Short mmCIF file of C-alpha atoms in Angstrom, two decimals:
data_model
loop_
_atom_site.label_atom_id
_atom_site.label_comp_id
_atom_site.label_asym_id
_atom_site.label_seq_id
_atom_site.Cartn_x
_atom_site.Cartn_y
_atom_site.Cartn_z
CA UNK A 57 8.63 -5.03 7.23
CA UNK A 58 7.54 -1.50 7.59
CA UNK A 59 10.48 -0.89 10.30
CA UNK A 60 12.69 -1.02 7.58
CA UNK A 61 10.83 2.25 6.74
CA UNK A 62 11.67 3.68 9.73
CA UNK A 63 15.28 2.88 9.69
CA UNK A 64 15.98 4.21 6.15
CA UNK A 65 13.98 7.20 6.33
CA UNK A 66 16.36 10.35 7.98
CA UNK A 67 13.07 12.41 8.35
CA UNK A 68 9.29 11.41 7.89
CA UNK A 69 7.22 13.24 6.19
CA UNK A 70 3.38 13.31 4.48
CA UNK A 71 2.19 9.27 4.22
CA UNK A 72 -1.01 8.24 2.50
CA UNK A 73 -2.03 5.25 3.64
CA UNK A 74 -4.25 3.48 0.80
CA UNK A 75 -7.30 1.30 1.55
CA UNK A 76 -6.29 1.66 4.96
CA UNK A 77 -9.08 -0.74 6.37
CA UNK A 78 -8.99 -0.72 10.15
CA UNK A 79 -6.13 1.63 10.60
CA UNK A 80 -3.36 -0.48 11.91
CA UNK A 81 -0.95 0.56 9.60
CA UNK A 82 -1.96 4.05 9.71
CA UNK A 83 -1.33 4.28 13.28
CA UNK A 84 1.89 2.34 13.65
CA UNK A 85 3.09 4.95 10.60
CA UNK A 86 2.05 7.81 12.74
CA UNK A 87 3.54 6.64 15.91
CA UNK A 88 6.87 6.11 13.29
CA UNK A 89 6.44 9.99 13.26
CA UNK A 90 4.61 10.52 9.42
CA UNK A 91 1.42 12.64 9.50
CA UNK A 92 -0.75 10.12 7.95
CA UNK A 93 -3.69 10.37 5.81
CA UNK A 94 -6.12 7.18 5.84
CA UNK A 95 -8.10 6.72 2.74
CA UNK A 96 -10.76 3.84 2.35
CA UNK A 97 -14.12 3.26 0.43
CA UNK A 98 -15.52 1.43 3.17
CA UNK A 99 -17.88 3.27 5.81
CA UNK A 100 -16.93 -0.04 8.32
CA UNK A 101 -13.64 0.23 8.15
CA UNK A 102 -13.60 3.90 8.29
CA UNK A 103 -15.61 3.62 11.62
CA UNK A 104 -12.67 1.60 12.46
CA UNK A 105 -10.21 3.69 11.81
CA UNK A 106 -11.78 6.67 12.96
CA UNK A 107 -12.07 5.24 16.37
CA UNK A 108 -8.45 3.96 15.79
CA UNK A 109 -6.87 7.52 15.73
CA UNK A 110 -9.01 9.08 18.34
CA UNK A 111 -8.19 6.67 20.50
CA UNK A 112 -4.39 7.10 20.02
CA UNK A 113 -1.36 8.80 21.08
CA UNK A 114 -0.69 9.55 17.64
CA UNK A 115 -3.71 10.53 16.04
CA UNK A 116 -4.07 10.28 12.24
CA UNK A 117 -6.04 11.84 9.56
CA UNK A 118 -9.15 9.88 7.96
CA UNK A 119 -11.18 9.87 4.82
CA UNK A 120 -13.31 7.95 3.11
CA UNK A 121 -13.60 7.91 -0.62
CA UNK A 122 -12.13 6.62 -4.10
CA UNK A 123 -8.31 6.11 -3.83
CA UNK A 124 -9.04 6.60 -7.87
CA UNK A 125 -10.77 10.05 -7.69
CA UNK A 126 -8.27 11.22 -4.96
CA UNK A 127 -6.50 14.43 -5.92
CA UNK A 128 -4.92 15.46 -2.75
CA UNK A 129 -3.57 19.37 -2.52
CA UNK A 130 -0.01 18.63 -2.48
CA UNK A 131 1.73 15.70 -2.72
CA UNK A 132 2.86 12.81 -0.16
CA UNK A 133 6.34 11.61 0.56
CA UNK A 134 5.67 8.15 1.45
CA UNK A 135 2.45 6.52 -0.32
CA UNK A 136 1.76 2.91 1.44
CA UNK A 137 -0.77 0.11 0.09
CA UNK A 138 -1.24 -3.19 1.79
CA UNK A 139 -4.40 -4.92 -0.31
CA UNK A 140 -6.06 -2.33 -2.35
CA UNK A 141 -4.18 -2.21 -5.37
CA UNK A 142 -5.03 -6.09 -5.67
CA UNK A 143 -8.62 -5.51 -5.77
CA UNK A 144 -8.59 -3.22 -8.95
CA UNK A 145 -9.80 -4.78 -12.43
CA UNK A 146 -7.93 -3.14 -15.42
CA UNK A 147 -9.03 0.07 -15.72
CA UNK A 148 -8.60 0.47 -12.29
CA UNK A 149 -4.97 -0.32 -12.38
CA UNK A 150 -4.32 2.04 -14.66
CA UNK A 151 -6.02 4.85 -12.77
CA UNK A 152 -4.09 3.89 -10.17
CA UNK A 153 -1.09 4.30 -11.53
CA UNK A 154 -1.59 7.50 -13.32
CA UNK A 155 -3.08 9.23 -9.95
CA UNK A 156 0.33 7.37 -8.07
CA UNK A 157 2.22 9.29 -10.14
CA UNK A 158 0.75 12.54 -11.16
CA UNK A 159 -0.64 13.48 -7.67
CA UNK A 160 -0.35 11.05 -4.75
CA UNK A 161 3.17 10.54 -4.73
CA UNK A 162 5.88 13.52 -4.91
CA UNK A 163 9.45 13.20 -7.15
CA UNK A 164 11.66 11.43 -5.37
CA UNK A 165 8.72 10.01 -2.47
CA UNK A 166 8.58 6.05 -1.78
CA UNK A 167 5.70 3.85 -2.81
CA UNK A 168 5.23 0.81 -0.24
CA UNK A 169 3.19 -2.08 -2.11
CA UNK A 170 2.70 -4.28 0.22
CA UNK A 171 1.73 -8.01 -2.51
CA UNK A 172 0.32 -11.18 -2.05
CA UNK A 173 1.57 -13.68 -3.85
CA UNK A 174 1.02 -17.27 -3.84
CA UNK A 175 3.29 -19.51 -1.94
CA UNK A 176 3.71 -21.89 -4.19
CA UNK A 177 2.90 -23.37 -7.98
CA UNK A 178 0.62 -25.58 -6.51
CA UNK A 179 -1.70 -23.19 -4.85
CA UNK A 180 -5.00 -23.73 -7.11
CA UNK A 181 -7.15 -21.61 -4.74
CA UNK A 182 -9.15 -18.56 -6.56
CA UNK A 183 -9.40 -16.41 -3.53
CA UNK A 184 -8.08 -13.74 -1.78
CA UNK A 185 -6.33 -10.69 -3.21
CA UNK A 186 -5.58 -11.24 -7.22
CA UNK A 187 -2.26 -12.32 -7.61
CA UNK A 188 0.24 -9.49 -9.56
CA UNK A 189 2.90 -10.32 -11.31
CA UNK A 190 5.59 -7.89 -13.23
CA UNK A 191 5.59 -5.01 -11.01
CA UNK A 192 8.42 -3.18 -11.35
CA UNK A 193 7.82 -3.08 -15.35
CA UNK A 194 4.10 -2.20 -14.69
CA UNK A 195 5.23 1.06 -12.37
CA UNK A 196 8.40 1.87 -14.56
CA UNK A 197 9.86 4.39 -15.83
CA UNK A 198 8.36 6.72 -13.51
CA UNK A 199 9.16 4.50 -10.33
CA UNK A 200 12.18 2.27 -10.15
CA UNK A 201 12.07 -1.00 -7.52
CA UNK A 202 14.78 -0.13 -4.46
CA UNK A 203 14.56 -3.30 -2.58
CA UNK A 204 12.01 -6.08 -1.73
CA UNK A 205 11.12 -7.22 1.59
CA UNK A 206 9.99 -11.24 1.58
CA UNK A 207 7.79 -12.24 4.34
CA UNK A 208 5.82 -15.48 4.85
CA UNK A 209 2.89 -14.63 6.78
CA UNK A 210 0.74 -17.65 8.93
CA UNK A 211 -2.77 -16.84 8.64
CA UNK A 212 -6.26 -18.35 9.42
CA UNK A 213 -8.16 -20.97 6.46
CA UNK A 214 -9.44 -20.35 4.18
CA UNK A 215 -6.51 -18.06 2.66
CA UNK A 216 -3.71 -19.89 4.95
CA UNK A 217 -2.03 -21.72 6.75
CA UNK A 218 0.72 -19.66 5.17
CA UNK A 219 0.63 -16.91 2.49
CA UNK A 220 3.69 -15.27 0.90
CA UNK A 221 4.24 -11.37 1.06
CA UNK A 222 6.36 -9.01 -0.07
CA UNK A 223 6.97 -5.72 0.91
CA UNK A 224 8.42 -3.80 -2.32
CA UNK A 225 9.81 -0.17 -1.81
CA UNK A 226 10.00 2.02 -5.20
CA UNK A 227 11.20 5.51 -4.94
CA UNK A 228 9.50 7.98 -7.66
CA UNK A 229 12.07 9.06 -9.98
CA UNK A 230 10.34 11.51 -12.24
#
């Protein structure tokens, strides 16, 4: 999913990568050619990630903290979640948005949500990442959906044997 980032994107730029966990994603973005900054709460998965980048060939920028008291200098380009945005209660989503928008994300810069959804109506089972529904209205006016990546992903029990995800790309218009 995140190649189609590569292929649509003429230059990279400044990518925040939020909740990063481990730092896959951060380093596959760097090795894309963004200078990525890492952000988690977590000191494990910062350890992770940490080792992650040194250990790399493209190296990438860590820090551990708040996504929602992040007020970065300038701007990023590209801002990319996969999971953290679905751990937020209310409040929290609106934080998120507001600092999305005011300071993470520069006009005319991409937000990547990566979203868990369930598969299908049948699928009873309370855990995982909360389910989101209604994002395009929830991030509008300020960012406008550009295109939607489905994905059915085969993972381990108790969250599996399949889960559906969807890559969303939403360009900052504002």
């Amino acid at each position: 999913m995140l190649t189609a980032l590569a292929e649509t994107t003429p230059e990279p730029g400044r990518l925040l990568d939020v909740g990063c966990g481990s730092g896959n994603f951060a380093e596959y973005l760097a090795g894309l050619g963004f200078q990525v900054t890492a952000i988690d709460l977590h000191s494990e998965a910062i350890s992770m990630a940490r080792a992650r980048s040194a250990g790399s060939r493209t190296p990438f920028t860590v820090v551990q903290g708040d996504v929602l008291v992040l007020r970065p200098d300038e701007p990023f380009d590209v801002v990319f979640d996969s999971g953290c945005l679905h751990n937020m209660n209310r409040s929290g989503l609106r934080t998120y948005r507001a600092r999305l928008i005011e300071s993470w994300l520069r006009p005319g810069g991409e937000f990547l949500l990566e979203h868990w959804t369930k598969r299908h109506p049948m699928d009873w089972r309370p855990i995982g990442p909360r389910r989101r529904s209604g994002l395009a209205e929830f991030f509008s006016p300020e960012l406008k959906l550009v295109d939607a990546y489905p994905n059915d992903l085969v993972v381990p029990l108790p969250l599996g044997p399949r889960v559906a995800a969807t890559l969303y790309r939403f360009r900052r218009t504002r």
